[in-house]
Amino acid sequence: MKTFYIETFGCQMNAHDSEKVIGTLLAEGYSQVETLEAADLILYNTCSIRDKAEQKVFHRLDQFKKEHGKGKVFGVLGCVAQQEGEKIFERAPHVSLVAGSASYTKLPQLLVQLESGDRRVTGLSLDTEEAFETPFARRGNPHRAYITIIEGCDKSCAYCVVPFTRGPERSRTSESVLKETRELARMGYTEIQLLGQNVNSYRDPSAAAWDFARLLRAVGEIDGIRRVRFTTSHPRDFVKDIIDAIDENPALCNHVHLPVQSGSDTVLSRMQRLYTRDEYMRRIEWMKQARRDISITSDIIVGFPGETEDEFEGTLALLEEVEYDLLFAFKYSRRPNTPALALRDQVPEEEKSRRLVILQEKQRSIQIRRNSALVGVIEETMVEGYNQATGQWIGRTSQNRILNFTHPVLAGPGQGQTLLGKYWNVRVTRAGPNSLAGEAVA
Ligand code: SAM
Ligand code: SF4
C-alpha cells in the first residue's frame, strides 16, 4: 500500500494541512498519484463548516465505494472526521482511517497501524497543546507559501463547528515561524500567507510572548519576502497596531479580511460574536484612515435564527458604509453541537435565498463602483498564471485583486521566458465586478 491520492475540500487551512499530510506521507515512503484508480490509499481532507460541504464528502465516499473491493484503503481526514468520528465507519463501512487535524502529528503511527493490516484506525483526540509542525510540507504553489501560525479556536460563535472540529487554540513559537519563513525565502518563495482560524489571536508560547502585529512585522522584514498576507482576522482581537505595521512596511499587503457576519447588534449578540457594530466600525475607521489604501473584505451569514427584515436591512446598510472590495456571503446552515441549534425561529430556506440574492446584488454594484475607480492606475502584480483562451497573464495585486493583462512581447509562457512568479507593473484599462484588466508597463 504505497501510493496515495488525496482530495481536499474547504478552506486554506485545509489546503495547507493537505500539503503537510502529503509531505508526511512522502517521507514515509509513499508516492502521490493523480487519480484515485492508481492509488492504494485514498484520502479525503474534509470540511464541515456548512451542511453542503459535509454532504459532498459522503457523496464522494459513496461514489467510489466499489473501489474498496479492489483492495484500496479509504481514509477521512479533517473536520468531518473529527465531527462524525467512528460514526463514519457505520455510514461508509469501507473507510479504514478517520483522523481530525489535531491528530496529524500521529499520522505516521496511524499509517503503520494501517499497513500492518488494522481494519479501523482513528485519531480523534482534541486534547493537544501542539500545532502540527512538519519539516516535510510539500507545497503546491512555487511562489506563494502558506504557513499556519495558530490552530484551533477558543471563541464560541453560536453557529460554528470549528471549536469542535479543530480543538483549542495553539500557537507556534515565533522562532519556528521565522525559521520556516527564512527557509522558504531561500527556496525562492516571495509571498507568504500566514494562516489561522483567527490569525490575529496569535500569542507566541515562548518567553518572547510576541503578539500577532510583532510577528507580522518580523516576517515582513525577512530578506527575499516581497509580500505577506494573513487570514482570517477576528474583529474582537484586531488591534490598531496591525494597521500601523501595514503602514510601515510595503511588504505587508494592504488587504485585511475581517468577517463581520452581520450588521445588526442584536444578531451579533445572538451569534456570540463578542463585538458590536460600533466596535467593528471603529476597526474599519482605522483602516480607512491608514496612509496606505487598505482593501477590506468580509464574510456574512444571512438568515441566522430569528433574523428579522430590519436586522437584515442593518447588514445591507453596513455594506454601503464599509464598501467592501469582496464579500463571501453564506446562508446560515444548522451544524451539529453548536449552540444555535437550540434557537427557535429558523428563517425559511426560500427567505434565506432571497436575502442572499439581495445582498449579493448590492455587493456587486459596490464592487463595480470600486473597481471602476482603479481604471488608469498602475498596480504592481505578482504573476500567477496565463489564460490561454484570452491570451492574458493572470496577476494579483497587493490588495488581492485579480488583474489580467497583456504583455506586448511575452504573449504567453513557453517562449523561453515566462512572467510566472514575477512582479510586474500593470496599467488598469478595464474593470469588472470581480476582476480588472490591463496592459503591462515596461
Ligand atoms: N474564524 C473566522 C471568523 O471568526 O471570522 C471564520 C472562520 S469560518 C471557517 C469561515 C466562515 O464560514 C465564517 O466567517 C462564516 O461566515 C462562515 N460560517 C461558519 N459557520 C457557518 C454556518 N453554520 N452557516 C453558514 N456559514 C457559516
Ligand atoms: Fe468559528 Fe467563531 Fe471560531 Fe471563527 S471565531 S472559527 S466563526 S467559532
XYZ file of C-alpha atoms and ligand atoms in Angstrom:
477
model
C 0.000 0.000 0.000
C 2.412 2.683 -1.100
C 0.633 5.044 -3.458
C -1.880 7.634 -2.319
C -4.423 10.025 -3.779
C -5.729 12.991 -1.797
C -8.652 15.315 -2.410
C -9.058 18.450 -0.336
C -12.276 20.301 0.497
C -12.733 23.646 2.245
C -10.544 26.480 3.434
C -6.889 27.464 3.037
C -6.106 25.877 6.405
C -7.256 22.561 4.938
C -5.304 23.170 1.719
C -2.146 23.693 3.763
C -2.922 20.779 6.114
C -3.047 18.611 2.986
C 0.374 19.930 1.919
C 1.710 18.833 5.302
C -0.054 15.456 5.107
C 1.366 14.911 1.606
C 4.879 15.743 2.859
C 4.454 13.356 5.799
C 3.320 10.519 3.505
C 6.178 11.108 1.061
C 8.617 10.977 3.985
C 7.056 7.633 4.981
C 7.872 6.204 1.559
C 4.530 6.716 -0.183
C 4.233 8.263 -3.615
C 1.426 10.555 -4.696
C -0.694 9.736 -7.746
C -3.117 11.945 -9.643
C -6.045 9.545 -9.946
C -7.993 7.547 -7.462
C -7.771 4.490 -9.727
C -3.962 4.460 -9.493
C -3.891 4.754 -5.687
C -3.693 2.183 -2.894
C -4.631 4.720 -0.229
C -7.362 7.282 -0.874
C -7.659 10.260 1.458
C -10.331 12.927 1.701
C -9.417 16.017 3.724
C -12.851 17.268 4.602
C -14.787 20.398 5.547
C -17.908 20.565 7.712
C -18.436 24.310 8.025
C -21.790 24.062 6.242
C -24.022 21.050 5.650
C -23.430 21.128 1.883
C -19.663 20.739 2.317
C -20.192 17.739 4.574
C -22.640 16.086 2.162
C -20.103 16.390 -0.658
C -17.715 14.132 1.240
C -20.277 11.406 1.850
C -21.302 11.635 -1.775
C -17.682 11.119 -2.809
C -17.295 8.140 -0.470
C -20.456 6.620 -1.896
C -19.388 7.241 -5.473
C -16.215 5.210 -5.103
C -17.152 2.554 -2.556
C -16.873 -0.212 -5.187
C -13.144 0.542 -5.402
C -12.803 -0.912 -1.904
C -13.310 -4.352 -3.408
C -10.102 -3.787 -5.384
C -8.081 -3.633 -2.185
C -7.962 0.109 -1.828
C -7.906 1.697 1.610
C -10.040 4.798 2.318
C -9.296 7.487 4.900
C -11.287 10.529 6.034
C -9.299 13.420 7.494
C -10.181 16.909 8.727
C -13.337 18.455 10.114
C -15.929 15.827 9.107
C -13.631 13.147 10.549
C -13.412 14.985 13.858
C -17.118 15.815 13.946
C -18.532 12.417 12.996
C -15.756 10.221 14.437
C -16.457 6.495 14.427
C -19.959 7.111 13.039
C -18.219 7.388 9.658
C -17.468 3.650 9.818
C -21.214 2.963 10.077
C -22.167 5.319 7.277
C -19.303 4.295 4.995
C -18.069 0.842 6.131
C -15.303 0.813 3.511
C -13.442 3.594 5.405
C -10.432 2.423 7.464
C -8.899 5.662 8.772
C -10.645 8.571 10.484
C -8.436 11.373 11.810
C -9.053 15.004 12.776
C -6.498 17.749 12.247
C -5.456 17.779 15.912
C -4.133 14.206 15.417
C -1.988 14.744 12.318
C 1.213 14.643 14.388
C 0.305 10.973 14.982
C -0.221 10.290 11.283
C 2.984 8.227 10.804
C 1.876 5.879 13.634
C -1.637 5.620 12.208
C -0.157 4.722 8.808
C 1.956 1.968 10.365
C -1.186 0.530 12.001
C -2.960 0.587 8.629
C -0.018 -1.064 6.890
C 0.076 -3.824 9.480
C -3.480 -4.658 8.491
C -5.589 -2.900 11.144
C -9.042 -2.546 9.661
C -10.142 0.524 11.675
C -7.764 3.221 12.832
C -8.716 6.540 14.452
C -7.050 9.763 15.595
C -9.767 11.780 17.276
C -8.316 13.280 20.424
C -8.607 17.068 20.703
C -6.543 17.048 23.835
C -3.390 18.554 22.395
C -1.209 21.537 23.070
C 0.742 21.123 19.865
C 0.335 22.650 16.450
C 1.040 20.302 13.526
C 4.589 21.156 12.532
C 6.487 19.132 9.997
C 9.658 19.812 8.034
C 8.121 17.923 5.113
C 5.252 20.140 3.856
C 5.023 19.633 0.091
C 3.786 22.973 -1.227
C 1.758 23.024 -4.421
C 2.433 26.646 -5.391
C 6.069 27.517 -6.262
C 5.787 31.228 -5.393
C 3.287 31.656 -2.537
C 3.672 29.594 0.615
C 1.124 29.074 3.363
C 2.367 28.994 6.945
C 0.000 28.054 9.766
C 0.863 30.147 12.832
C -2.120 29.264 15.040
C -4.516 26.323 15.018
C -7.930 25.800 16.607
C -10.337 28.351 18.048
C -11.191 29.437 21.607
C -14.232 31.512 20.607
C -17.714 30.042 20.594
C -19.765 31.639 17.851
C -23.228 30.130 18.137
C -23.329 28.801 14.554
C -19.820 27.391 14.183
C -18.370 23.865 14.329
C -14.709 24.919 14.262
C -14.119 24.857 18.050
C -15.411 21.252 17.998
C -13.571 20.137 14.877
C -10.235 21.884 15.299
C -9.903 21.998 19.067
C -8.461 24.694 21.317
C -6.168 27.471 20.129
C -2.466 26.676 19.986
C 0.165 28.990 18.507
C 3.580 28.072 17.156
C 6.650 29.792 18.566
C 7.729 32.934 16.727
C 11.160 31.347 16.315
C 9.758 28.380 14.415
C 7.582 30.616 12.178
C 10.550 32.870 11.334
C 12.819 29.883 10.672
C 10.297 28.386 8.259
C 9.866 31.758 6.505
C 13.642 32.163 6.082
C 13.894 28.669 4.612
C 11.064 29.417 2.205
C 12.731 32.678 1.154
C 15.956 30.748 0.492
C 13.973 28.318 -1.666
C 12.738 31.228 -3.785
C 9.267 31.868 -2.328
C 8.494 35.592 -2.342
C 4.981 35.568 -0.897
C 3.967 34.222 2.495
C 0.410 33.759 3.699
C 0.070 33.410 7.459
C -2.885 31.229 8.379
C -5.111 30.680 11.380
C -8.830 30.383 12.116
C -8.231 33.613 14.000
C -4.751 34.520 12.836
C -4.611 37.724 14.866
C -5.324 35.883 18.137
C -1.728 34.622 17.771
C 0.250 34.567 21.004
C 3.846 33.335 20.955
C 4.053 30.494 23.516
C 7.785 31.090 24.066
C 9.236 33.600 26.540
C 9.309 36.296 23.834
C 5.449 36.308 24.041
C 5.046 38.198 20.755
C 1.595 39.221 19.665
C 0.409 38.998 16.069
C 1.497 42.502 14.991
C 5.033 41.860 16.276
C 5.249 38.583 14.346
C 3.811 40.210 11.217
C 6.477 42.938 11.321
C 9.262 40.370 11.737
C 8.033 38.180 8.859
C 7.776 41.269 6.634
C 11.420 42.116 7.297
C 12.860 38.814 6.102
C 15.098 39.224 3.043
C 13.522 37.985 -0.160
C 9.919 38.155 1.105
C 8.055 40.703 -1.017
C 4.503 40.037 0.099
C 2.950 38.898 3.363
C -0.757 38.139 3.624
C -2.718 36.864 6.597
C -6.142 35.325 7.100
C -8.585 35.197 8.899
C -8.696 38.085 11.365
C -11.283 38.168 14.149
C -12.652 41.673 14.834
C -12.511 41.260 18.615
C -8.720 40.720 18.577
C -7.989 43.213 15.797
C -5.768 45.955 17.255
C -4.636 49.189 15.600
C -1.008 48.097 15.774
C -1.723 45.687 12.890
C -2.657 48.672 10.692
C 0.428 50.576 11.890
C 2.582 47.606 10.854
C 0.987 47.581 7.369
C 1.565 51.324 7.061
C 5.242 50.904 7.954
C 6.215 48.126 5.577
C 5.064 47.818 1.927
C 5.872 44.071 2.037
C 2.808 43.640 4.251
C -0.094 43.518 1.792
C -2.679 46.263 2.085
C -5.588 43.860 2.397
C -7.495 42.814 5.513
C -10.184 40.122 5.572
C -12.317 40.993 8.601
C -15.515 38.903 8.776
C -18.403 40.843 10.279
C -21.154 38.169 9.839
C -23.989 40.681 10.444
C -24.566 44.434 10.597
C -27.119 44.144 13.380
C -26.153 44.329 17.076
C -28.961 42.007 18.134
C -27.887 39.344 15.625
C -24.218 39.770 16.584
C -25.190 39.217 20.195
C -27.225 36.074 19.372
C -24.277 34.873 17.302
C -21.988 35.399 20.357
C -19.538 37.302 18.170
C -18.073 39.347 21.082
C -18.246 42.763 19.372
C -20.851 45.348 18.474
C -21.411 47.050 15.127
C -19.765 50.223 16.516
C -16.703 48.332 17.711
C -16.398 46.714 14.288
C -16.785 50.087 12.553
C -14.010 51.549 14.722
C -11.640 48.996 13.189
C -12.889 49.918 9.718
C -12.153 53.572 10.511
C -8.562 52.702 11.466
C -8.156 51.108 8.050
C -9.770 53.995 6.188
C -7.527 56.466 7.989
C -4.340 54.493 7.244
C -1.692 56.012 4.994
C -1.938 53.097 2.577
C -5.142 52.288 0.727
C -6.249 49.140 2.555
C -8.643 46.806 0.795
C -11.258 45.349 3.140
C -13.149 42.079 2.573
C -15.554 40.147 4.767
C -17.849 37.172 5.444
C -21.596 37.492 6.048
C -24.179 34.964 7.198
C -27.780 35.633 6.172
C -30.817 34.023 7.802
C -29.319 33.365 11.233
C -32.178 32.127 13.508
C -34.609 34.927 14.253
C -33.065 37.385 11.760
C -35.827 39.931 11.064
C -36.181 42.047 7.939
C -34.942 45.049 9.961
C -31.872 43.181 11.163
C -31.121 42.106 7.604
C -31.502 45.738 6.474
C -28.836 46.572 9.087
C -26.425 44.298 7.224
C -27.251 45.942 3.879
C -26.621 49.366 5.430
C -23.271 48.181 6.769
C -22.242 47.073 3.283
C -22.868 50.589 1.983
C -20.976 52.134 4.868
C -17.867 49.943 4.645
C -17.802 49.415 0.863
C -16.087 46.043 0.855
C -13.954 45.003 -2.103
C -15.155 41.392 -1.860
C -17.649 39.504 0.228
C -18.164 35.817 0.978
C -21.856 35.517 1.802
C -23.488 32.351 3.120
C -26.940 31.156 4.072
C -26.970 30.060 7.703
C -26.543 26.294 7.928
C -27.510 24.338 11.072
C -24.491 22.495 12.430
C -24.215 19.670 14.963
C -23.127 20.503 18.530
C -23.497 24.266 18.033
C -25.462 26.479 20.482
C -27.568 27.969 17.637
C -29.273 24.587 17.181
C -31.316 25.384 20.274
C -32.536 28.733 18.922
C -36.105 28.783 17.699
C -37.446 30.782 14.816
C -35.416 29.372 11.946
C -35.592 31.548 8.830
C -37.218 29.556 5.984
C -34.850 28.375 3.245
C -36.556 30.468 0.499
C -36.241 33.573 2.655
C -32.525 32.915 3.223
C -32.079 32.533 -0.548
C -33.977 35.778 -1.189
C -31.774 37.690 1.283
C -28.613 36.178 -0.159
C -29.535 37.374 -3.665
C -30.341 40.911 -2.454
C -27.067 41.054 -0.551
C -25.033 39.772 -3.484
C -26.639 42.258 -5.878
C -25.831 45.161 -3.584
C -22.263 43.952 -3.183
C -21.872 43.516 -6.932
C -22.749 47.153 -7.548
C -20.281 48.226 -4.834
C -17.532 46.154 -6.471
C -18.256 47.613 -9.923
C -18.049 51.118 -8.422
C -14.835 50.465 -6.503
C -13.059 48.571 -9.277
C -14.002 51.223 -11.875
C -12.219 53.849 -9.769
C -8.963 51.970 -10.462
C -9.032 52.432 -14.260
C -5.884 54.339 -15.254
C -3.971 53.374 -12.097
C -0.675 51.416 -12.269
C -0.603 48.415 -9.926
C 2.195 46.003 -9.139
C 1.038 42.426 -9.709
C 2.518 39.069 -8.887
C 2.008 36.898 -11.958
C 0.203 33.667 -11.025
C -0.823 32.172 -14.328
C -1.595 32.514 -18.003
C -5.005 32.222 -19.627
C -4.568 30.549 -22.995
C -8.130 31.338 -24.076
C -7.864 35.108 -23.557
C -4.111 35.493 -24.113
C -3.791 37.263 -20.773
C -1.391 36.828 -17.881
C -3.146 36.476 -14.528
C -1.743 38.841 -11.922
C -2.704 39.602 -8.344
C -2.289 42.991 -6.719
C -1.144 43.608 -3.154
C -4.812 44.358 -2.370
C -5.585 40.797 -3.541
C -7.426 41.845 -6.695
C -7.073 39.760 -9.843
C -5.603 41.890 -12.656
C -5.457 40.088 -16.017
C -3.116 41.725 -18.501
C -1.491 41.519 -21.872
C 2.231 41.954 -22.473
C 3.497 43.398 -25.782
C 6.363 40.914 -26.163
C 5.669 37.979 -23.886
C 2.405 36.767 -25.363
C 2.416 33.518 -23.400
C 4.618 31.082 -21.492
C 6.815 28.571 -23.258
C 8.807 31.080 -25.316
C 11.949 30.588 -23.299
C 10.842 33.318 -20.946
C 7.948 33.493 -18.566
C 6.369 36.060 -16.316
C 5.157 33.414 -13.862
C 6.203 34.300 -10.314
C 7.498 37.705 -11.408
C 6.331 41.089 -10.165
C 5.108 43.276 -12.982
C 3.623 46.762 -13.172
C 0.316 46.882 -14.999
C -1.873 49.797 -16.056
C -5.556 49.088 -15.370
C -7.648 49.695 -18.511
C -10.950 47.957 -17.687
C -12.871 46.952 -14.575
C -15.481 44.297 -13.930
C -17.182 43.346 -10.655
C -14.723 40.554 -9.862
C -11.504 41.441 -11.659
C -9.539 44.091 -13.515
C -7.893 44.006 -16.922
C -4.871 45.949 -18.105
C -1.637 46.238 -20.047
C 1.891 45.576 -18.876
C 4.010 48.664 -18.278
C 7.667 48.407 -19.310
N -12.652 32.475 12.280
C -13.233 33.253 11.273
C -14.094 34.333 11.907
O -14.416 34.250 13.064
O -14.481 35.251 11.218
C -14.107 32.468 10.336
C -13.768 31.089 10.009
S -15.094 30.135 9.291
C -14.132 28.772 8.872
C -15.399 30.892 7.701
C -16.764 31.476 7.527
O -17.725 30.470 7.386
C -17.291 32.324 8.676
O -16.756 33.607 8.663
C -18.774 32.315 8.447
O -19.191 33.401 7.654
C -18.998 31.012 7.692
N -19.734 30.047 8.538
C -19.304 29.426 9.641
N -20.286 28.640 10.160
C -21.367 28.771 9.351
C -22.682 28.225 9.346
N -23.092 27.389 10.312
N -23.518 28.593 8.353
C -23.133 29.441 7.380
N -21.900 29.978 7.329
C -21.013 29.656 8.306
Fe -15.915 29.770 14.084
Fe -16.273 31.969 15.540
Fe -14.062 30.464 15.873
Fe -14.400 31.931 13.638
S -14.215 32.712 15.749
S -13.716 29.804 13.760
S -16.568 31.769 13.289
S -16.156 29.875 16.351
